[in-house]
Amino acid sequence: MASFKNADAGMIVDQLIKVIQEQRNYLSEIDGQIGDGDHGINMNKGFTMCEEKLSGKTYNLSEALSILGETLLDDIGGSMGPLYGMLFDEMAMACEDADDIDAEVFGEMLTNAVEGIQEISPAKVGDKSLIDTLVPAKEAFVTAKEEGKEFVQCLEAMNEAAEKGWQSTKDLVAKIGRASRLGERSRGVLDAGATSCYFIVTGIGKAAIGLLK
């Protein structure tokens, strides 16, 4: 199958919520090594609040992403609230008028998400942040799409690149955020934002693959 229905895809966000809830403790454990250790708590809070807002409602993918983005922006605060709020808002807007989500629409969702975050954050690839996961994932998807690969193959390329990007942060020195004050001491530890971004990107990717098969 080359596309899935927007109307059927709200479950992607349902699955994403479960992923973050399951990874709550791990995200805080990672964050505690060079941060304040509350990343998993905050992410779980925001995603669970979204789950409560969606409960009992019927929603498509764009509506669910929009509610998730709004919840993270308004209710979890810190540095990650605005960043992930922007990411999901941009993804929602890119697909709100699409009845069918194909590789072209999904590529726009990823591209808009990256551009939206880059508007509010100075982080670049190599700075040890969520950008190290998100940008390679987006580029891998777009490259696979431009090479004429099937939607599922594009998503698989995205997931693989997201994992490599996430793992790359272990060898980086933080150049942005609270961890940047640690200098060389931040090397040898995975970045918490890159870690949650890995779970988000691959969570969406796996759920989308499930709809396509």
C-alpha atoms as a PDB file:
ATOM      1  CA  MET A   1       0.000   0.000   0.000  1.00  0.00           C
ATOM      2  CA  ALA A   2       1.326   3.428  -0.950  1.00  0.00           C
ATOM      3  CA  SER A   3      -0.698   5.470   1.552  1.00  0.00           C
ATOM      4  CA  PHE A   4      -2.967   5.296   4.582  1.00  0.00           C
ATOM      5  CA  LYS A   5      -6.043   7.317   5.473  1.00  0.00           C
ATOM      6  CA  ASN A   6      -5.641  10.356   7.690  1.00  0.00           C
ATOM      7  CA  ALA A   7      -8.967   9.366   9.246  1.00  0.00           C
ATOM      8  CA  ASP A   8      -7.589   5.950  10.284  1.00  0.00           C
ATOM      9  CA  ALA A   9      -4.242   7.178  11.564  1.00  0.00           C
ATOM     10  CA  GLY A  10      -5.063   8.783  14.900  1.00  0.00           C
ATOM     11  CA  MET A  11      -3.870   5.505  16.377  1.00  0.00           C
ATOM     12  CA  ILE A  12      -0.310   6.546  15.502  1.00  0.00           C
ATOM     13  CA  VAL A  13      -0.523   9.108  18.299  1.00  0.00           C
ATOM     14  CA  ASP A  14      -2.165   6.540  20.597  1.00  0.00           C
ATOM     15  CA  GLN A  15       0.823   4.245  20.086  1.00  0.00           C
ATOM     16  CA  LEU A  16       3.270   7.115  20.503  1.00  0.00           C
ATOM     17  CA  ILE A  17       1.739   7.981  23.878  1.00  0.00           C
ATOM     18  CA  LYS A  18       2.251   4.388  25.026  1.00  0.00           C
ATOM     19  CA  VAL A  19       5.896   4.429  23.876  1.00  0.00           C
ATOM     20  CA  ILE A  20       6.688   7.543  25.924  1.00  0.00           C
ATOM     21  CA  GLN A  21       4.848   6.182  28.960  1.00  0.00           C
ATOM     22  CA  GLU A  22       6.849   2.949  28.716  1.00  0.00           C
ATOM     23  CA  GLN A  23      10.156   4.842  28.366  1.00  0.00           C
ATOM     24  CA  ARG A  24       9.509   7.352  31.158  1.00  0.00           C
ATOM     25  CA  ASN A  25      12.020   5.917  33.615  1.00  0.00           C
ATOM     26  CA  TYR A  26      14.685   5.338  30.976  1.00  0.00           C
ATOM     27  CA  LEU A  27      14.399   8.934  29.728  1.00  0.00           C
ATOM     28  CA  SER A  28      14.829  10.291  33.256  1.00  0.00           C
ATOM     29  CA  GLU A  29      17.744   7.931  33.869  1.00  0.00           C
ATOM     30  CA  ILE A  30      19.506   9.208  30.724  1.00  0.00           C
ATOM     31  CA  ASP A  31      18.731  12.812  31.648  1.00  0.00           C
ATOM     32  CA  GLY A  32      20.046  12.328  35.173  1.00  0.00           C
ATOM     33  CA  GLN A  33      23.550  11.603  33.893  1.00  0.00           C
ATOM     34  CA  ILE A  34      24.167  15.127  32.576  1.00  0.00           C
ATOM     35  CA  GLY A  35      20.884  16.921  33.265  1.00  0.00           C
ATOM     36  CA  ASP A  36      18.368  17.343  36.054  1.00  0.00           C
ATOM     37  CA  GLY A  37      16.757  13.936  35.620  1.00  0.00           C
ATOM     38  CA  ASP A  38      13.186  15.013  34.981  1.00  0.00           C
ATOM     39  CA  HIS A  39      12.922  14.594  31.201  1.00  0.00           C
ATOM     40  CA  GLY A  40      10.977  11.340  31.424  1.00  0.00           C
ATOM     41  CA  ILE A  41       8.668  12.741  34.096  1.00  0.00           C
ATOM     42  CA  ASN A  42       7.858  15.830  32.015  1.00  0.00           C
ATOM     43  CA  MET A  43       7.402  13.925  28.770  1.00  0.00           C
ATOM     44  CA  ASN A  44       5.186  11.341  30.444  1.00  0.00           C
ATOM     45  CA  LYS A  45       3.124  14.119  32.009  1.00  0.00           C
ATOM     46  CA  GLY A  46       2.513  15.840  28.677  1.00  0.00           C
ATOM     47  CA  PHE A  47       1.752  12.707  26.689  1.00  0.00           C
ATOM     48  CA  THR A  48      -0.551  11.357  29.401  1.00  0.00           C
ATOM     49  CA  MET A  49      -2.421  14.674  29.520  1.00  0.00           C
ATOM     50  CA  CYS A  50      -2.882  14.375  25.758  1.00  0.00           C
ATOM     51  CA  GLU A  51      -4.178  10.824  26.221  1.00  0.00           C
ATOM     52  CA  GLU A  52      -6.781  12.175  28.633  1.00  0.00           C
ATOM     53  CA  LYS A  53      -7.834  14.900  26.179  1.00  0.00           C
ATOM     54  CA  LEU A  54      -8.261  12.337  23.398  1.00  0.00           C
ATOM     55  CA  SER A  55     -10.146   9.839  25.548  1.00  0.00           C
ATOM     56  CA  GLY A  56     -13.614   9.067  24.225  1.00  0.00           C
ATOM     57  CA  LYS A  57     -13.135  11.164  21.079  1.00  0.00           C
ATOM     58  CA  THR A  58     -12.838  10.312  17.404  1.00  0.00           C
ATOM     59  CA  TYR A  59      -9.852  11.956  15.736  1.00  0.00           C
ATOM     60  CA  ASN A  60      -7.695  11.684  12.651  1.00  0.00           C
ATOM     61  CA  LEU A  61      -3.901  11.915  12.572  1.00  0.00           C
ATOM     62  CA  SER A  62      -3.676  15.669  12.065  1.00  0.00           C
ATOM     63  CA  GLU A  63      -6.171  16.373  14.873  1.00  0.00           C
ATOM     64  CA  ALA A  64      -4.334  14.072  17.288  1.00  0.00           C
ATOM     65  CA  LEU A  65      -0.949  15.613  16.428  1.00  0.00           C
ATOM     66  CA  SER A  66      -2.378  19.094  16.900  1.00  0.00           C
ATOM     67  CA  ILE A  67      -3.766  18.252  20.356  1.00  0.00           C
ATOM     68  CA  LEU A  68      -0.454  16.640  21.316  1.00  0.00           C
ATOM     69  CA  GLY A  69       1.511  19.674  20.157  1.00  0.00           C
ATOM     70  CA  GLU A  70      -0.782  22.072  21.985  1.00  0.00           C
ATOM     71  CA  THR A  71      -0.579  20.023  25.185  1.00  0.00           C
ATOM     72  CA  LEU A  72       3.220  19.862  25.171  1.00  0.00           C
ATOM     73  CA  LEU A  73       3.514  23.563  24.411  1.00  0.00           C
ATOM     74  CA  ASP A  74       1.074  24.639  27.108  1.00  0.00           C
ATOM     75  CA  ASP A  75       1.564  22.111  29.863  1.00  0.00           C
ATOM     76  CA  ILE A  76       5.088  20.703  30.153  1.00  0.00           C
ATOM     77  CA  GLY A  77       7.213  23.807  29.821  1.00  0.00           C
ATOM     78  CA  GLY A  78      10.985  23.693  30.112  1.00  0.00           C
ATOM     79  CA  SER A  79      13.032  23.587  26.932  1.00  0.00           C
ATOM     80  CA  MET A  80      11.389  20.483  25.496  1.00  0.00           C
ATOM     81  CA  GLY A  81       7.770  21.644  25.699  1.00  0.00           C
ATOM     82  CA  PRO A  82       8.122  24.373  23.052  1.00  0.00           C
ATOM     83  CA  LEU A  83      10.385  22.221  20.854  1.00  0.00           C
ATOM     84  CA  TYR A  84       8.135  19.173  20.756  1.00  0.00           C
ATOM     85  CA  GLY A  85       5.047  21.384  20.708  1.00  0.00           C
ATOM     86  CA  MET A  86       6.410  22.984  17.546  1.00  0.00           C
ATOM     87  CA  LEU A  87       7.367  19.599  16.054  1.00  0.00           C
ATOM     88  CA  PHE A  88       3.883  18.131  16.402  1.00  0.00           C
ATOM     89  CA  ASP A  89       2.098  21.349  15.412  1.00  0.00           C
ATOM     90  CA  GLU A  90       4.109  21.507  12.198  1.00  0.00           C
ATOM     91  CA  MET A  91       3.438  17.862  11.431  1.00  0.00           C
ATOM     92  CA  ALA A  92      -0.270  18.408  12.049  1.00  0.00           C
ATOM     93  CA  MET A  93      -0.479  21.426   9.740  1.00  0.00           C
ATOM     94  CA  ALA A  94       1.369  19.598   6.969  1.00  0.00           C
ATOM     95  CA  CYS A  95      -1.251  16.850   6.817  1.00  0.00           C
ATOM     96  CA  GLU A  96      -4.463  18.584   7.930  1.00  0.00           C
ATOM     97  CA  ASP A  97      -5.828  18.912   4.382  1.00  0.00           C
ATOM     98  CA  ALA A  98      -4.731  15.443   3.249  1.00  0.00           C
ATOM     99  CA  ASP A  99      -7.266  12.629   3.084  1.00  0.00           C
ATOM    100  CA  ASP A 100      -4.459  10.197   2.325  1.00  0.00           C
ATOM    101  CA  ILE A 101      -0.993  10.224   3.882  1.00  0.00           C
ATOM    102  CA  ASP A 102       1.542   9.096   1.284  1.00  0.00           C
ATOM    103  CA  ALA A 103       5.321   9.461   1.162  1.00  0.00           C
ATOM    104  CA  GLU A 104       5.033  12.963  -0.284  1.00  0.00           C
ATOM    105  CA  VAL A 105       2.792  14.208   2.524  1.00  0.00           C
ATOM    106  CA  PHE A 106       4.852  12.441   5.196  1.00  0.00           C
ATOM    107  CA  GLY A 107       8.031  13.981   3.800  1.00  0.00           C
ATOM    108  CA  GLU A 108       6.436  17.416   4.146  1.00  0.00           C
ATOM    109  CA  MET A 109       5.469  16.603   7.715  1.00  0.00           C
ATOM    110  CA  LEU A 110       9.077  15.766   8.593  1.00  0.00           C
ATOM    111  CA  THR A 111      10.526  18.716   6.688  1.00  0.00           C
ATOM    112  CA  ASN A 112       8.143  21.165   8.339  1.00  0.00           C
ATOM    113  CA  ALA A 113       8.916  19.711  11.757  1.00  0.00           C
ATOM    114  CA  VAL A 114      12.646  20.243  11.270  1.00  0.00           C
ATOM    115  CA  GLU A 115      12.202  23.754   9.895  1.00  0.00           C
ATOM    116  CA  GLY A 116       9.842  24.683  12.723  1.00  0.00           C
ATOM    117  CA  ILE A 117      12.294  23.593  15.401  1.00  0.00           C
ATOM    118  CA  GLN A 118      15.168  25.321  13.644  1.00  0.00           C
ATOM    119  CA  GLU A 119      13.192  28.571  13.776  1.00  0.00           C
ATOM    120  CA  ILE A 120      13.144  28.527  17.568  1.00  0.00           C
ATOM    121  CA  SER A 121      16.363  26.665  18.387  1.00  0.00           C
ATOM    122  CA  PRO A 122      19.942  27.411  17.316  1.00  0.00           C
ATOM    123  CA  ALA A 123      20.915  23.738  17.665  1.00  0.00           C
ATOM    124  CA  LYS A 124      22.731  22.127  14.751  1.00  0.00           C
ATOM    125  CA  VAL A 125      23.718  18.532  13.991  1.00  0.00           C
ATOM    126  CA  GLY A 126      26.714  17.785  16.217  1.00  0.00           C
ATOM    127  CA  ASP A 127      25.570  19.946  19.148  1.00  0.00           C
ATOM    128  CA  LYS A 128      24.252  16.919  21.115  1.00  0.00           C
ATOM    129  CA  SER A 129      20.523  17.550  20.976  1.00  0.00           C
ATOM    130  CA  LEU A 130      17.322  16.144  19.485  1.00  0.00           C
ATOM    131  CA  ILE A 131      18.441  17.654  16.162  1.00  0.00           C
ATOM    132  CA  ASP A 132      21.060  14.899  15.942  1.00  0.00           C
ATOM    133  CA  THR A 133      18.215  12.380  15.732  1.00  0.00           C
ATOM    134  CA  LEU A 134      15.615  14.373  13.808  1.00  0.00           C
ATOM    135  CA  VAL A 135      17.645  15.828  10.931  1.00  0.00           C
ATOM    136  CA  PRO A 136      19.303  12.560   9.800  1.00  0.00           C
ATOM    137  CA  ALA A 137      15.910  10.824  10.050  1.00  0.00           C
ATOM    138  CA  LYS A 138      14.257  13.447   7.864  1.00  0.00           C
ATOM    139  CA  GLU A 139      17.111  13.435   5.358  1.00  0.00           C
ATOM    140  CA  ALA A 140      17.098   9.638   5.100  1.00  0.00           C
ATOM    141  CA  PHE A 141      13.349   9.605   4.455  1.00  0.00           C
ATOM    142  CA  VAL A 142      13.520  12.339   1.819  1.00  0.00           C
ATOM    143  CA  THR A 143      16.518  10.731   0.098  1.00  0.00           C
ATOM    144  CA  ALA A 144      14.783   7.349  -0.061  1.00  0.00           C
ATOM    145  CA  LYS A 145      11.626   9.000  -1.420  1.00  0.00           C
ATOM    146  CA  GLU A 146      13.580  10.863  -4.101  1.00  0.00           C
ATOM    147  CA  GLU A 147      15.221   7.580  -5.083  1.00  0.00           C
ATOM    148  CA  GLY A 148      11.744   6.223  -5.795  1.00  0.00           C
ATOM    149  CA  LYS A 149      11.578   3.785  -2.903  1.00  0.00           C
ATOM    150  CA  GLU A 150       8.273   2.569  -1.479  1.00  0.00           C
ATOM    151  CA  PHE A 151       6.735   4.439   1.455  1.00  0.00           C
ATOM    152  CA  VAL A 152       7.531   1.556   3.831  1.00  0.00           C
ATOM    153  CA  GLN A 153      11.171   1.545   2.699  1.00  0.00           C
ATOM    154  CA  CYS A 154      11.366   5.298   3.271  1.00  0.00           C
ATOM    155  CA  LEU A 155      10.041   4.840   6.801  1.00  0.00           C
ATOM    156  CA  GLU A 156      12.514   2.036   7.453  1.00  0.00           C
ATOM    157  CA  ALA A 157      15.374   4.267   6.258  1.00  0.00           C
ATOM    158  CA  MET A 158      14.086   7.029   8.550  1.00  0.00           C
ATOM    159  CA  ASN A 159      13.994   4.725  11.579  1.00  0.00           C
ATOM    160  CA  GLU A 160      17.489   3.410  10.900  1.00  0.00           C
ATOM    161  CA  ALA A 161      18.912   6.922  10.533  1.00  0.00           C
ATOM    162  CA  ALA A 162      17.129   8.056  13.692  1.00  0.00           C
ATOM    163  CA  GLU A 163      18.830   5.293  15.653  1.00  0.00           C
ATOM    164  CA  LYS A 164      22.270   6.130  14.246  1.00  0.00           C
ATOM    165  CA  GLY A 165      21.759   9.818  14.950  1.00  0.00           C
ATOM    166  CA  TRP A 166      20.623   9.125  18.500  1.00  0.00           C
ATOM    167  CA  GLN A 167      23.598   6.834  19.179  1.00  0.00           C
ATOM    168  CA  SER A 168      26.000   9.422  17.741  1.00  0.00           C
ATOM    169  CA  THR A 169      25.223  11.767  20.637  1.00  0.00           C
ATOM    170  CA  LYS A 170      27.110   9.501  23.032  1.00  0.00           C
ATOM    171  CA  ASP A 171      30.425  10.625  21.549  1.00  0.00           C
ATOM    172  CA  LEU A 172      29.521  14.309  21.288  1.00  0.00           C
ATOM    173  CA  VAL A 173      30.264  17.179  23.645  1.00  0.00           C
ATOM    174  CA  ALA A 174      27.149  19.196  24.470  1.00  0.00           C
ATOM    175  CA  LYS A 175      27.214  22.657  22.891  1.00  0.00           C
ATOM    176  CA  ILE A 176      23.692  23.730  23.814  1.00  0.00           C
ATOM    177  CA  GLY A 177      21.436  23.597  26.865  1.00  0.00           C
ATOM    178  CA  ARG A 178      22.285  22.918  30.486  1.00  0.00           C
ATOM    179  CA  ALA A 179      24.656  20.056  29.652  1.00  0.00           C
ATOM    180  CA  SER A 180      26.890  22.427  27.649  1.00  0.00           C
ATOM    181  CA  ARG A 181      28.283  23.749  30.937  1.00  0.00           C
ATOM    182  CA  LEU A 182      29.839  20.349  31.579  1.00  0.00           C
ATOM    183  CA  GLY A 183      32.112  20.544  28.549  1.00  0.00           C
ATOM    184  CA  GLU A 184      34.087  17.319  28.043  1.00  0.00           C
ATOM    185  CA  ARG A 185      32.247  15.695  30.950  1.00  0.00           C
ATOM    186  CA  SER A 186      29.144  15.510  28.747  1.00  0.00           C
ATOM    187  CA  ARG A 187      30.919  13.114  26.394  1.00  0.00           C
ATOM    188  CA  GLY A 188      30.195   9.409  26.811  1.00  0.00           C
ATOM    189  CA  VAL A 189      26.503   9.861  27.622  1.00  0.00           C
ATOM    190  CA  LEU A 190      23.505   9.806  25.293  1.00  0.00           C
ATOM    191  CA  ASP A 191      21.564  13.055  25.044  1.00  0.00           C
ATOM    192  CA  ALA A 192      18.101  12.902  26.650  1.00  0.00           C
ATOM    193  CA  GLY A 193      16.408  15.002  23.956  1.00  0.00           C
ATOM    194  CA  ALA A 194      17.962  12.924  21.197  1.00  0.00           C
ATOM    195  CA  THR A 195      16.755   9.821  23.057  1.00  0.00           C
ATOM    196  CA  SER A 196      13.129  10.946  23.345  1.00  0.00           C
ATOM    197  CA  CYS A 197      13.262  12.097  19.717  1.00  0.00           C
ATOM    198  CA  TYR A 198      14.450   8.619  18.722  1.00  0.00           C
ATOM    199  CA  PHE A 199      11.452   7.056  20.479  1.00  0.00           C
ATOM    200  CA  ILE A 200       9.116   9.599  18.868  1.00  0.00           C
ATOM    201  CA  VAL A 201      10.433   9.249  15.310  1.00  0.00           C
ATOM    202  CA  THR A 202      10.629   5.462  15.385  1.00  0.00           C
ATOM    203  CA  GLY A 203       7.318   5.224  17.252  1.00  0.00           C
ATOM    204  CA  ILE A 204       5.616   7.150  14.461  1.00  0.00           C
ATOM    205  CA  GLY A 205       7.559   5.193  11.840  1.00  0.00           C
ATOM    206  CA  LYS A 206       6.653   1.765  13.212  1.00  0.00           C
ATOM    207  CA  ALA A 207       2.989   2.691  13.627  1.00  0.00           C
ATOM    208  CA  ALA A 208       2.858   4.058  10.076  1.00  0.00           C
ATOM    209  CA  ILE A 209       4.506   0.905   8.709  1.00  0.00           C
ATOM    210  CA  GLY A 210       1.823  -1.098  10.504  1.00  0.00           C
ATOM    211  CA  LEU A 211      -0.890   0.872   8.676  1.00  0.00           C
ATOM    212  CA  LEU A 212       0.802   0.334   5.308  1.00  0.00           C
ATOM    213  CA  LYS A 213       1.154  -3.444   5.575  1.00  0.00           C
END
